[in-house]
Coordinates of C-alpha atoms and ligand atoms in Angstrom, one line a residue:
Chain A
M1 CA 71.6 126.0 108.3
M2 CA 73.2 128.4 110.7
K3 CA 76.9 129.0 109.9
M4 CA 79.1 128.7 112.9
K5 CA 81.8 131.3 113.4
R6 CA 85.0 129.4 113.5
K7 CA 88.1 130.6 115.2
I8 CA 91.4 129.9 113.4
G9 CA 93.2 130.6 116.7
S10 CA 91.4 127.7 118.3
Q11 CA 92.3 125.4 115.5
I12 CA 96.0 126.3 115.8
M13 CA 95.8 126.1 119.6
A14 CA 94.3 122.6 119.4
S15 CA 97.4 121.3 117.6
I16 CA 99.7 123.0 120.0
L17 CA 97.9 121.6 123.1
V18 CA 97.6 118.1 121.8
N19 CA 101.1 117.7 120.3
S20 CA 103.1 119.5 122.9
I21 CA 101.5 121.1 125.9
Y22 CA 99.4 118.1 127.0
A23 CA 102.3 115.7 126.3
M24 CA 104.7 117.9 128.4
I25 CA 102.2 118.2 131.3
N26 CA 101.5 114.5 131.3
Y27 CA 105.0 113.2 130.7
P28 CA 107.5 115.9 131.9
V29 CA 110.4 113.7 131.0
V30 CA 109.9 114.7 127.4
L31 CA 111.2 118.1 128.4
I32 CA 114.8 117.0 128.1
N33 CA 114.2 114.7 125.1
T34 CA 115.1 117.2 122.4
L35 CA 118.2 118.4 124.3
L36 CA 120.2 115.2 124.2
A37 CA 121.1 114.8 120.5
P38 CA 122.4 118.4 119.9
L39 CA 124.2 118.4 123.2
A40 CA 126.0 115.1 122.5
I41 CA 127.4 116.2 119.2
L42 CA 128.2 119.6 120.7
A43 CA 130.3 118.0 123.4
V44 CA 132.1 115.7 121.0
V45 CA 133.0 118.5 118.6
T46 CA 134.0 120.8 121.5
F47 CA 136.3 118.2 123.2
A48 CA 137.8 117.0 119.9
S49 CA 138.7 120.5 118.9
K50 CA 140.0 121.4 122.3
G51 CA 137.3 124.0 122.6
T52 CA 138.2 126.0 119.5
L53 CA 135.0 124.9 117.7
L54 CA 132.6 125.5 120.6
P55 CA 131.1 128.6 119.1
V56 CA 130.6 126.9 115.7
A57 CA 129.1 123.9 117.4
A58 CA 126.8 126.0 119.5
V59 CA 125.3 127.6 116.4
G60 CA 125.3 124.2 114.7
A61 CA 123.3 122.8 117.6
L62 CA 120.7 125.5 117.0
I63 CA 120.5 124.5 113.3
M64 CA 120.2 120.9 114.3
N65 CA 117.4 121.8 116.7
M66 CA 115.5 123.4 113.8
V67 CA 115.9 120.4 111.6
S68 CA 115.0 118.1 114.5
S69 CA 111.7 119.9 114.7
G70 CA 110.9 118.8 111.2
T71 CA 111.9 115.2 111.7
S72 CA 110.0 114.9 115.0
L73 CA 107.0 116.6 113.3
Q74 CA 107.2 113.9 110.7
Q75 CA 107.2 111.2 113.3
D76 CA 104.5 112.8 115.4
L77 CA 102.2 113.3 112.5
S78 CA 102.8 109.8 111.1
H79 CA 101.9 108.4 114.5
L80 CA 98.8 110.5 114.8
K81 CA 97.8 109.6 111.3
N82 CA 98.5 105.9 111.1
D83 CA 98.2 104.6 114.6
M84 CA 95.5 106.9 115.9
R85 CA 93.6 107.8 112.7
L86 CA 93.6 111.4 114.0
Q87 CA 94.5 112.8 110.6
D88 CA 91.3 111.3 109.1
M89 CA 89.3 113.2 111.8
I90 CA 91.2 116.4 111.0
V91 CA 91.0 116.1 107.2
S92 CA 87.2 115.7 107.5
S93 CA 87.0 118.7 109.9
P94 CA 87.0 122.4 109.1
T95 CA 90.7 122.6 109.9
S96 CA 92.7 122.9 106.6
S97 CA 96.0 121.3 106.0
F98 CA 97.7 124.7 106.2
I99 CA 96.2 125.5 109.6
Y100 CA 97.2 122.1 110.8
I101 CA 100.8 122.6 109.7
I102 CA 101.0 126.0 111.3
G103 CA 99.7 124.6 114.6
M104 CA 101.9 121.5 114.5
A105 CA 105.0 123.6 113.6
I106 CA 104.4 125.9 116.6
S107 CA 103.8 122.8 118.7
E108 CA 107.3 121.6 117.8
I109 CA 108.8 124.9 118.8
V110 CA 106.9 124.8 122.1
Y111 CA 108.1 121.2 122.6
S112 CA 111.7 122.2 122.2
I113 CA 111.6 125.4 124.3
P114 CA 113.8 124.0 127.1
T115 CA 116.4 123.0 124.5
L116 CA 116.1 126.3 122.6
A117 CA 116.5 128.3 125.8
F118 CA 119.6 126.3 126.8
L119 CA 121.2 126.7 123.3
I120 CA 120.4 130.4 123.1
I121 CA 122.0 131.0 126.4
L122 CA 125.0 129.0 125.3
N123 CA 125.2 131.1 122.1
I124 CA 124.9 134.3 124.0
I125 CA 127.8 133.4 126.2
F126 CA 130.2 131.8 123.6
V127 CA 129.4 133.3 120.3
K128 CA 130.6 136.8 119.3
I129 CA 128.2 138.3 116.9
T130 CA 127.1 141.8 115.8
F131 CA 123.5 142.9 116.3
L132 CA 122.9 142.6 112.6
G133 CA 124.6 139.2 112.6
A134 CA 122.2 138.0 115.3
F135 CA 119.3 139.2 113.2
I136 CA 120.7 137.4 110.1
L137 CA 121.2 134.3 112.2
F138 CA 117.5 134.5 113.3
L139 CA 116.3 134.7 109.7
D140 CA 118.6 131.8 108.9
M141 CA 117.1 129.7 111.6
A142 CA 113.6 130.6 110.7
T143 CA 114.2 129.6 107.1
I144 CA 115.8 126.2 107.9
F145 CA 112.9 125.6 110.4
T146 CA 110.3 126.3 107.6
F147 CA 112.3 124.0 105.3
S148 CA 112.3 121.1 107.8
I149 CA 108.7 121.5 108.9
S150 CA 107.5 121.4 105.3
L151 CA 109.7 118.4 104.6
G152 CA 108.4 116.7 107.8
F153 CA 104.8 117.4 107.0
F154 CA 105.1 116.4 103.3
L155 CA 106.7 113.0 104.2
S156 CA 104.3 112.3 107.0
T157 CA 101.3 112.4 104.7
F158 CA 102.9 109.6 102.6
T159 CA 103.7 107.2 105.5
S160 CA 101.4 104.3 106.1
D161 CA 102.9 102.9 109.2
I162 CA 105.4 103.6 111.9
I163 CA 108.3 101.6 110.5
Q164 CA 108.3 103.7 107.4
S165 CA 108.2 106.9 109.5
W166 CA 111.2 105.7 111.5
G167 CA 112.9 105.0 108.3
F168 CA 112.5 108.6 107.1
S169 CA 113.7 110.2 110.2
G170 CA 116.6 107.7 110.6
I171 CA 117.8 108.8 107.2
L172 CA 117.1 112.5 107.4
S173 CA 118.7 113.3 110.7
P174 CA 122.3 112.2 109.8
L175 CA 122.0 113.4 106.3
L176 CA 120.9 116.9 107.2
T177 CA 122.7 117.5 110.5
T178 CA 125.5 115.2 111.5
I179 CA 127.4 114.8 108.2
P180 CA 127.1 118.2 106.6
P181 CA 129.2 121.0 108.0
V182 CA 126.8 122.1 110.6
Y183 CA 128.9 121.5 113.6
Y184 CA 132.2 122.4 111.9
P185 CA 133.4 124.9 109.3
I186 CA 132.8 123.9 105.7
N187 CA 136.4 124.4 104.7
Y188 CA 137.3 121.4 106.8
I189 CA 135.9 119.2 104.1
P190 CA 138.4 118.4 101.3
Y191 CA 137.4 118.5 97.7
P192 CA 135.6 116.7 96.0
F193 CA 133.5 115.9 99.0
R194 CA 132.7 119.5 99.5
Y195 CA 130.5 119.4 96.4
L196 CA 128.5 116.7 98.1
A197 CA 128.0 118.9 101.1
Y198 CA 126.2 121.4 98.9
L199 CA 123.5 118.9 98.3
S200 CA 122.2 119.6 101.8
P201 CA 120.3 122.8 102.5
T202 CA 121.7 122.8 106.0
T203 CA 125.1 123.5 104.4
Y204 CA 123.9 126.8 103.1
A205 CA 122.2 127.7 106.4
S206 CA 125.5 126.8 108.1
E207 CA 127.6 128.9 105.7
I208 CA 125.4 131.9 106.4
A209 CA 125.6 131.3 110.1
Q210 CA 129.4 130.8 110.1
S211 CA 129.9 133.8 108.0
Q212 CA 128.3 135.9 110.8
T213 CA 130.2 134.3 113.6
G214 CA 133.5 134.7 111.8
Y215 CA 134.4 131.0 111.2
Y216 CA 133.9 131.1 107.5
A217 CA 134.8 133.9 105.0
L218 CA 132.0 134.3 102.6
S219 CA 132.1 136.8 99.7
A220 CA 129.1 139.0 99.1
S221 CA 128.1 137.0 96.1
G222 CA 128.7 133.7 98.0
F223 CA 126.4 135.1 100.8
A224 CA 123.7 136.0 98.3
T225 CA 124.0 132.6 96.6
A226 CA 123.7 130.7 99.8
W227 CA 120.5 132.7 100.7
L228 CA 119.1 132.2 97.2
V229 CA 119.6 128.5 97.2
L230 CA 118.3 128.1 100.8
I231 CA 115.2 130.1 100.1
A232 CA 114.6 128.3 96.8
I233 CA 114.8 124.9 98.4
T234 CA 112.6 126.1 101.2
A235 CA 110.1 127.5 98.8
V236 CA 109.9 124.3 96.8
L237 CA 109.3 122.3 99.9
T238 CA 106.7 124.6 101.3
Y239 CA 104.9 124.4 98.0
L240 CA 105.1 120.6 98.1
A241 CA 103.8 120.6 101.6
L242 CA 100.9 122.8 100.8
K243 CA 100.0 121.6 97.4
R244 CA 101.4 118.1 96.9
S245 CA 101.2 116.4 100.2
R246 CA 98.7 113.5 100.4
W247 CA 96.3 115.2 102.8
R248 CA 93.5 113.1 101.4
E249 CA 94.3 109.5 100.6
I250 CA 94.1 108.2 97.1
Chain B
M1 CA 70.3 116.5 104.9
R2 CA 71.2 114.7 101.8
I3 CA 73.9 112.4 100.7
R4 CA 74.1 111.2 97.1
A5 CA 76.4 108.9 95.2
E6 CA 76.5 108.5 91.5
E7 CA 78.3 105.4 90.1
L8 CA 80.8 105.8 92.9
S9 CA 83.7 103.3 92.6
K10 CA 86.9 102.7 94.4
T11 CA 89.6 100.4 93.2
Y12 CA 92.6 100.0 95.5
D13 CA 96.0 99.4 94.1
R14 CA 94.6 99.3 90.5
K15 CA 93.0 95.9 91.0
H16 CA 91.1 95.6 94.2
R17 CA 87.5 96.8 93.6
A18 CA 86.2 97.9 97.0
L19 CA 83.2 100.0 95.9
D20 CA 81.5 99.2 92.6
S21 CA 79.3 101.8 90.9
L22 CA 77.3 102.6 93.9
S23 CA 74.4 105.0 93.3
I24 CA 72.2 106.1 96.1
D25 CA 70.2 109.2 97.1
I26 CA 69.3 109.7 100.7
N27 CA 67.4 112.8 101.6
M28 CA 66.3 112.8 105.2
N29 CA 67.2 113.4 108.8
G30 CA 67.7 110.4 110.9
I31 CA 69.9 107.4 111.0
F32 CA 71.2 105.7 107.8
S33 CA 72.5 102.2 108.7
V34 CA 75.1 100.7 106.5
I35 CA 75.6 96.9 106.8
G36 CA 77.5 94.2 105.0
R37 CA 80.1 91.6 105.5
N38 CA 83.7 92.2 106.4
G39 CA 85.3 93.8 103.4
A40 CA 82.0 94.7 101.8
G41 CA 83.1 98.3 101.3
K42 CA 81.4 100.1 104.2
T43 CA 84.5 101.9 105.4
T44 CA 85.5 102.8 101.9
F45 CA 82.1 104.3 101.3
V46 CA 82.3 106.3 104.6
R47 CA 85.8 107.5 103.9
I48 CA 85.0 108.7 100.4
M49 CA 81.8 110.5 101.4
S50 CA 83.6 112.1 104.4
T51 CA 86.3 113.6 102.1
E52 CA 89.1 111.4 103.5
L53 CA 89.6 109.2 100.4
L54 CA 89.4 110.0 96.7
P55 CA 87.1 107.8 94.6
T56 CA 88.5 106.1 91.5
S57 CA 85.4 107.2 89.5
G58 CA 81.9 108.5 90.1
R59 CA 80.8 111.3 92.3
G60 CA 79.6 111.8 95.8
Y61 CA 77.6 114.7 97.2
I62 CA 76.9 115.9 100.7
N63 CA 74.0 118.4 100.7
E64 CA 74.6 118.7 96.9
M65 CA 78.2 119.7 97.4
D66 CA 80.8 117.6 95.6
V67 CA 83.0 115.6 98.1
V68 CA 86.0 116.0 95.8
D69 CA 85.7 119.5 94.2
Q70 CA 84.0 121.2 97.1
A71 CA 85.6 119.3 100.0
D72 CA 86.3 122.4 102.0
A73 CA 82.7 123.4 102.0
V74 CA 81.6 119.8 102.8
R75 CA 84.0 119.7 105.8
Q76 CA 82.2 122.6 107.5
D77 CA 79.3 120.3 108.1
I78 CA 80.5 116.8 108.6
A79 CA 82.2 114.9 111.5
V80 CA 83.6 111.4 111.5
V81 CA 84.8 108.8 113.8
P82 CA 86.9 106.4 111.7
Q83 CA 86.6 102.7 112.4
E84 CA 90.1 102.5 113.9
A85 CA 90.3 105.8 115.6
R86 CA 91.6 105.7 119.2
P87 CA 92.0 108.3 121.8
L88 CA 95.5 109.6 122.3
P89 CA 96.7 107.8 125.4
W90 CA 98.5 110.9 126.8
L91 CA 95.3 113.0 126.7
T92 CA 92.5 112.9 129.2
P93 CA 89.0 112.2 127.8
L94 CA 88.1 115.9 128.3
Q95 CA 91.2 117.0 126.5
T96 CA 90.3 114.6 123.7
V97 CA 86.9 115.9 123.2
S98 CA 87.7 119.6 123.6
S99 CA 90.7 119.5 121.3
Y100 CA 88.6 118.0 118.6
L101 CA 86.0 120.7 119.1
M102 CA 88.8 123.3 118.9
W103 CA 89.9 121.9 115.6
R104 CA 86.3 122.5 114.6
G105 CA 86.7 126.1 115.5
Y106 CA 85.2 126.3 119.0
S107 CA 86.8 128.5 121.6
Y108 CA 88.7 126.8 124.4
R109 CA 85.9 127.6 126.9
E110 CA 83.0 126.4 124.7
A111 CA 85.0 123.3 123.8
N112 CA 85.4 122.4 127.4
E113 CA 81.8 123.0 128.3
K114 CA 80.5 121.0 125.4
G115 CA 83.0 118.3 126.1
K116 CA 81.9 117.9 129.7
D117 CA 78.3 117.6 128.6
A118 CA 79.1 114.9 126.0
L119 CA 81.1 112.9 128.4
R120 CA 78.3 113.0 130.9
E121 CA 75.7 111.9 128.4
L122 CA 77.8 108.9 127.6
G123 CA 78.4 108.0 131.2
L124 CA 82.1 108.9 131.2
E125 CA 81.9 111.6 134.0
G126 CA 84.3 110.9 136.7
K127 CA 86.8 109.6 134.2
E128 CA 87.1 112.9 132.4
N129 CA 90.4 113.9 133.9
E130 CA 92.1 110.5 134.0
K131 CA 94.5 109.6 131.2
S132 CA 92.7 107.9 128.3
R133 CA 95.0 104.9 128.3
K134 CA 93.4 103.9 131.6
L135 CA 90.0 103.5 129.9
S136 CA 88.6 100.1 128.9
G137 CA 88.2 99.3 125.3
G138 CA 84.5 100.1 125.2
Q139 CA 85.1 103.3 127.1
K140 CA 87.5 104.3 124.5
R141 CA 85.0 103.7 121.7
K142 CA 82.4 105.8 123.7
L143 CA 84.9 108.6 124.1
M144 CA 85.5 108.7 120.3
A145 CA 81.8 108.8 119.7
A146 CA 81.5 111.6 122.3
T147 CA 84.0 113.7 120.4
V148 CA 81.9 114.0 117.2
I149 CA 78.5 113.9 118.9
S150 CA 79.3 117.0 120.8
S151 CA 80.0 118.9 117.6
E152 CA 77.6 121.0 115.6
A153 CA 78.1 118.9 112.4
H154 CA 74.8 118.1 110.7
I155 CA 76.1 115.0 109.0
V156 CA 77.9 112.5 111.2
F157 CA 79.7 109.4 110.1
L158 CA 80.2 106.7 112.8
D159 CA 82.1 103.7 111.5
E160 CA 81.3 100.8 113.8
P161 CA 80.9 103.0 117.0
T162 CA 79.4 100.2 119.1
T163 CA 81.9 97.4 118.4
G164 CA 83.1 96.3 121.8
L165 CA 80.5 98.1 123.8
D166 CA 78.5 96.1 126.4
Y167 CA 74.8 95.9 125.8
L168 CA 73.8 98.7 128.2
S169 CA 76.4 101.0 126.9
R170 CA 75.2 100.3 123.4
K171 CA 71.7 101.2 124.5
E172 CA 73.1 104.5 126.0
L173 CA 74.6 105.3 122.7
W174 CA 71.4 104.4 120.8
Q175 CA 69.4 106.7 123.0
L176 CA 71.9 109.5 122.4
L177 CA 71.8 108.9 118.7
S178 CA 68.1 108.8 118.7
R179 CA 68.0 112.1 120.5
M180 CA 70.4 113.9 118.2
K181 CA 69.1 112.5 114.9
K182 CA 66.2 115.0 114.7
D183 CA 68.1 117.6 112.8
R184 CA 71.0 115.5 111.5
L185 CA 71.8 112.7 109.3
I186 CA 73.9 110.0 111.0
I187 CA 75.6 107.4 108.8
L188 CA 76.2 104.4 111.0
T189 CA 78.0 101.3 110.0
T190 CA 77.6 98.3 112.3
H191 CA 77.8 94.5 112.4
Y192 CA 75.0 94.4 115.0
L193 CA 72.0 93.9 112.8
E194 CA 69.4 94.4 115.5
E195 CA 71.1 97.8 116.1
A196 CA 70.9 98.6 112.4
E197 CA 67.3 97.6 112.4
I198 CA 66.2 99.4 115.6
L199 CA 68.1 102.6 114.7
G200 CA 68.1 102.7 111.0
D201 CA 65.5 104.9 109.4
Q202 CA 67.0 103.7 106.1
I203 CA 69.2 100.7 105.8
M204 CA 71.7 99.9 103.1
I205 CA 73.1 96.5 102.5
L206 CA 76.5 96.3 100.6
D207 CA 78.2 93.3 99.3
H208 CA 81.5 93.2 97.4
G209 CA 81.2 96.9 96.9
K210 CA 77.8 96.7 95.3
L211 CA 74.4 97.9 96.5
V212 CA 72.3 94.8 97.5
D213 CA 69.3 96.7 98.8
L214 CA 68.3 100.0 100.3
G215 CA 65.2 101.1 102.2
T216 CA 63.3 101.0 105.4
I217 CA 63.1 97.7 107.2
D218 CA 59.6 97.2 105.9
N219 CA 60.8 98.0 102.3
L220 CA 63.5 95.4 102.7
R221 CA 61.2 92.8 104.1
N222 CA 58.6 93.3 101.3
K223 CA 61.3 92.9 98.7
V224 CA 62.7 89.6 99.9
K225 CA 60.9 86.5 98.6
L226 CA 60.8 84.9 102.0
P227 CA 59.6 87.5 104.5
Y228 CA 58.6 85.1 107.3
V229 CA 60.8 83.1 109.6
L230 CA 59.8 79.9 111.3
K231 CA 62.1 79.1 114.3
V232 CA 62.0 75.4 115.0
N233 CA 63.4 74.0 118.3
A234 CA 64.0 70.4 117.5
E235 CA 67.0 68.1 117.2
N236 CA 68.3 67.9 113.7
F237 CA 65.2 69.3 112.0
K238 CA 65.2 68.3 108.3
L239 CA 62.9 69.5 105.5
E240 CA 63.1 69.1 101.8
D241 CA 61.4 72.0 100.1
D242 CA 62.6 74.2 97.2
E243 CA 60.3 77.1 98.2
V244 CA 61.9 77.7 101.6
Q245 CA 65.5 78.5 102.8
I246 CA 66.8 76.4 105.7
H247 CA 69.5 77.8 108.0
P248 CA 70.5 75.6 110.9
V249 CA 71.5 77.7 113.9
S250 CA 72.6 74.9 116.1
E251 CA 71.8 71.2 116.5
K252 CA 68.7 72.2 118.4
E253 CA 67.5 75.1 116.4
T254 CA 66.7 75.8 112.7
F255 CA 65.4 78.8 110.9
V256 CA 63.2 78.3 108.0
Y257 CA 62.6 81.3 105.7
G258 CA 59.5 81.3 103.5
S259 CA 56.4 83.1 102.4
A260 CA 53.5 83.5 104.8
S261 CA 51.4 80.8 103.1
K262 CA 54.4 78.4 103.0
I263 CA 55.3 78.9 106.6
Y264 CA 51.8 78.6 108.0
G265 CA 51.4 75.5 105.8
L266 CA 54.1 73.8 107.8
I267 CA 52.5 74.4 111.2
P268 CA 50.3 71.3 111.2
Y269 CA 53.3 69.1 110.6
L270 CA 55.2 70.7 113.5
V271 CA 52.2 70.3 115.8
T272 CA 51.7 66.7 114.9
N273 CA 55.3 66.0 115.6
K274 CA 55.2 68.0 118.9
M275 CA 57.9 70.4 117.9
K276 CA 58.4 73.7 119.5
F277 CA 58.3 76.7 117.2
T278 CA 57.7 80.4 116.7
V279 CA 56.8 82.3 113.6
E280 CA 58.0 85.9 113.1
E281 CA 58.4 88.5 110.5
A282 CA 61.9 88.3 109.1
S283 CA 64.2 90.5 111.1
L284 CA 67.1 92.3 109.4
S285 CA 69.4 89.5 110.3
N286 CA 67.1 87.1 108.6
I287 CA 67.0 89.3 105.5
F288 CA 70.8 89.7 105.6
E289 CA 71.2 85.9 105.7
Q290 CA 68.8 85.4 102.8
Y291 CA 70.7 87.9 100.7
L292 CA 74.2 87.0 101.7
G293 CA 74.1 83.7 103.6
S294 CA 73.6 81.3 100.8
G295 CA 76.7 82.3 98.9
E296 CA 80.0 80.6 99.6
D297 CA 82.2 82.2 102.2
D298 CA 84.7 84.0 100.1
E299 CA 87.0 85.3 102.7
N300 CA 89.9 83.6 100.9
E301 CA 88.7 84.2 97.4
E302 CA 91.4 85.9 95.4
E303 CA 90.5 89.0 93.5
D304 CA 89.3 88.0 90.1
R305 CA 86.5 90.6 90.2
Ligands
ATP401 N1 93.9 100.9 102.0 C1 93.5 99.8 101.3 N2 94.3 99.3 100.4 C2 93.9 98.2 99.7 N3 92.8 97.6 99.8 C3 91.9 98.0 100.8 C4 92.3 99.2 101.5 N4 91.3 99.4 102.4 C5 90.3 98.5 102.2 N5 90.7 97.6 101.2 C6 90.0 96.5 100.6 O1 88.7 97.0 100.2 C7 87.7 96.1 100.6 C8 86.6 96.9 101.3 O2 87.2 97.3 102.5 P1 86.4 98.2 103.6 O3 87.3 98.5 104.7 O4 85.7 99.2 102.9 O5 85.3 97.1 104.1 P2 84.3 97.2 105.3 O6 83.0 96.9 104.8 O7 84.5 98.4 106.1 O8 84.8 95.9 106.2 P3 84.8 95.7 107.8 O9 83.4 95.3 108.2 O10 85.7 94.6 108.0 O11 85.2 97.0 108.4 C9 88.3 95.0 101.3 O12 88.4 93.9 100.5 C10 89.7 95.5 101.7 O13 90.6 94.4 101.6
MG402 MG1 85.0 98.9 107.9

């Protein structure tokens, strides 16, 4: 049998086209979809703090956007899998789960480009940060994005219907973005609740971000610890997504 | 192309046995029809062999590659349309086919060209750039078939591809399958028994997850005890005879299955009573009914298997 030369770029592109570009072309209203939630909280926090927390909330909205990519990935994939049986067709095709995740992860970024652009402009205007700080912020966002995409993919492979998938995202979103100190500085939380906040990986991402924007003083060891924990959690989830997700049904 | 199963079993939720020690070995190019009642295990068989579902025990091989241990290699050469697959409503038919081909590793350009060809072959040209949600139910099924048919895969699983297609559309798909089967093995499940018979170079009958029979239509016919069918057109036809099977179709028509000598022996009686009748070789539906029709309808039977 002749072996066909397969292009990994095409396999990745297929996910991007299907999950974001074709959807955006066919239903342009989705372009503002991802903007509403971060913007709403951003507005509330900004007004309630008389503007003082706007820079924190602007960075927080970016973090939320990264986490939302994961929760919406979870919903998208659950839908494609359970309602359309698309995952069965992909599983039995030459596209591996890894290539599928990569393509779908990029599709979520593409999908939220309008939101990202808006938030980045907002950050450039209102957040004072050094060049190095901006770079750290970028790594921070990339890590929390990897975390949430892995989590979203992992969960999606276990869902068997849409109600279950709504359940997951309904829980995750507040637990990871609204309640933890993403939109406000962590030292606003009194003890012992502050310990609870450390259960969420977004708290560490937020600590790192706020330490760069000057809203939270973090010692060198605290900074290192935050990174360590964030990377460890992300590594565990990436491992789970790649090795322990239910790509093939049992 | 070869597919092989060794004692393949699947038990869902630790108690529901959907596939029961299935052992088969098919080594051919052409169409392999899989038939059986609702819940017989056809989809379970397809999903295990196409690496979507893990078996509980036993082994499956595609071209001698293990569907569990060598799944990645198997996946290079198979394509599947699941029974419940539907086109994504926000994609056009062309986008649907071409994105599937891109997932198979074709470039964007190749995928589009091949996609257009496949849609044309299935009579969907003119619809290729409309949104799929505007297609009729049958057109959606055709579109799903078009996606895998346009691929290079040598082993193609189609789980009830013709359900909901009108007669002419089904024939279009039959012709397409007949054309493409020369260098491929197409595993086709269907509830249209005449389709399984016309297309199937080999036919497998499953019941309660077990193999009932497997072979060409002639093989199957030779194996059943009653290879002839007498179709009697008479009101409330009655016959007491242990050597035949009687299946009323309606008040006006009755099928009598029997051996050649038995059936021909009945003819004088029919002629004397001026009844209309025909005698035929048993079709696949007749064979199916002989195998599975006499048992009680166990749709509601609770699992005690
Ligand atoms: N995911 C599942 N969980 C539990 N039981 C299942 C599952 N899928 C199928 N079954 C059971 O396994 C048996 C075989 O199902 P399968 O889908 O393989 O049948 P089928 O021959 O394809 O039927 P149909 O002609 O209706 O499509 C059925 O009794 C069904 O109830
Ligand atoms: Mg089925």
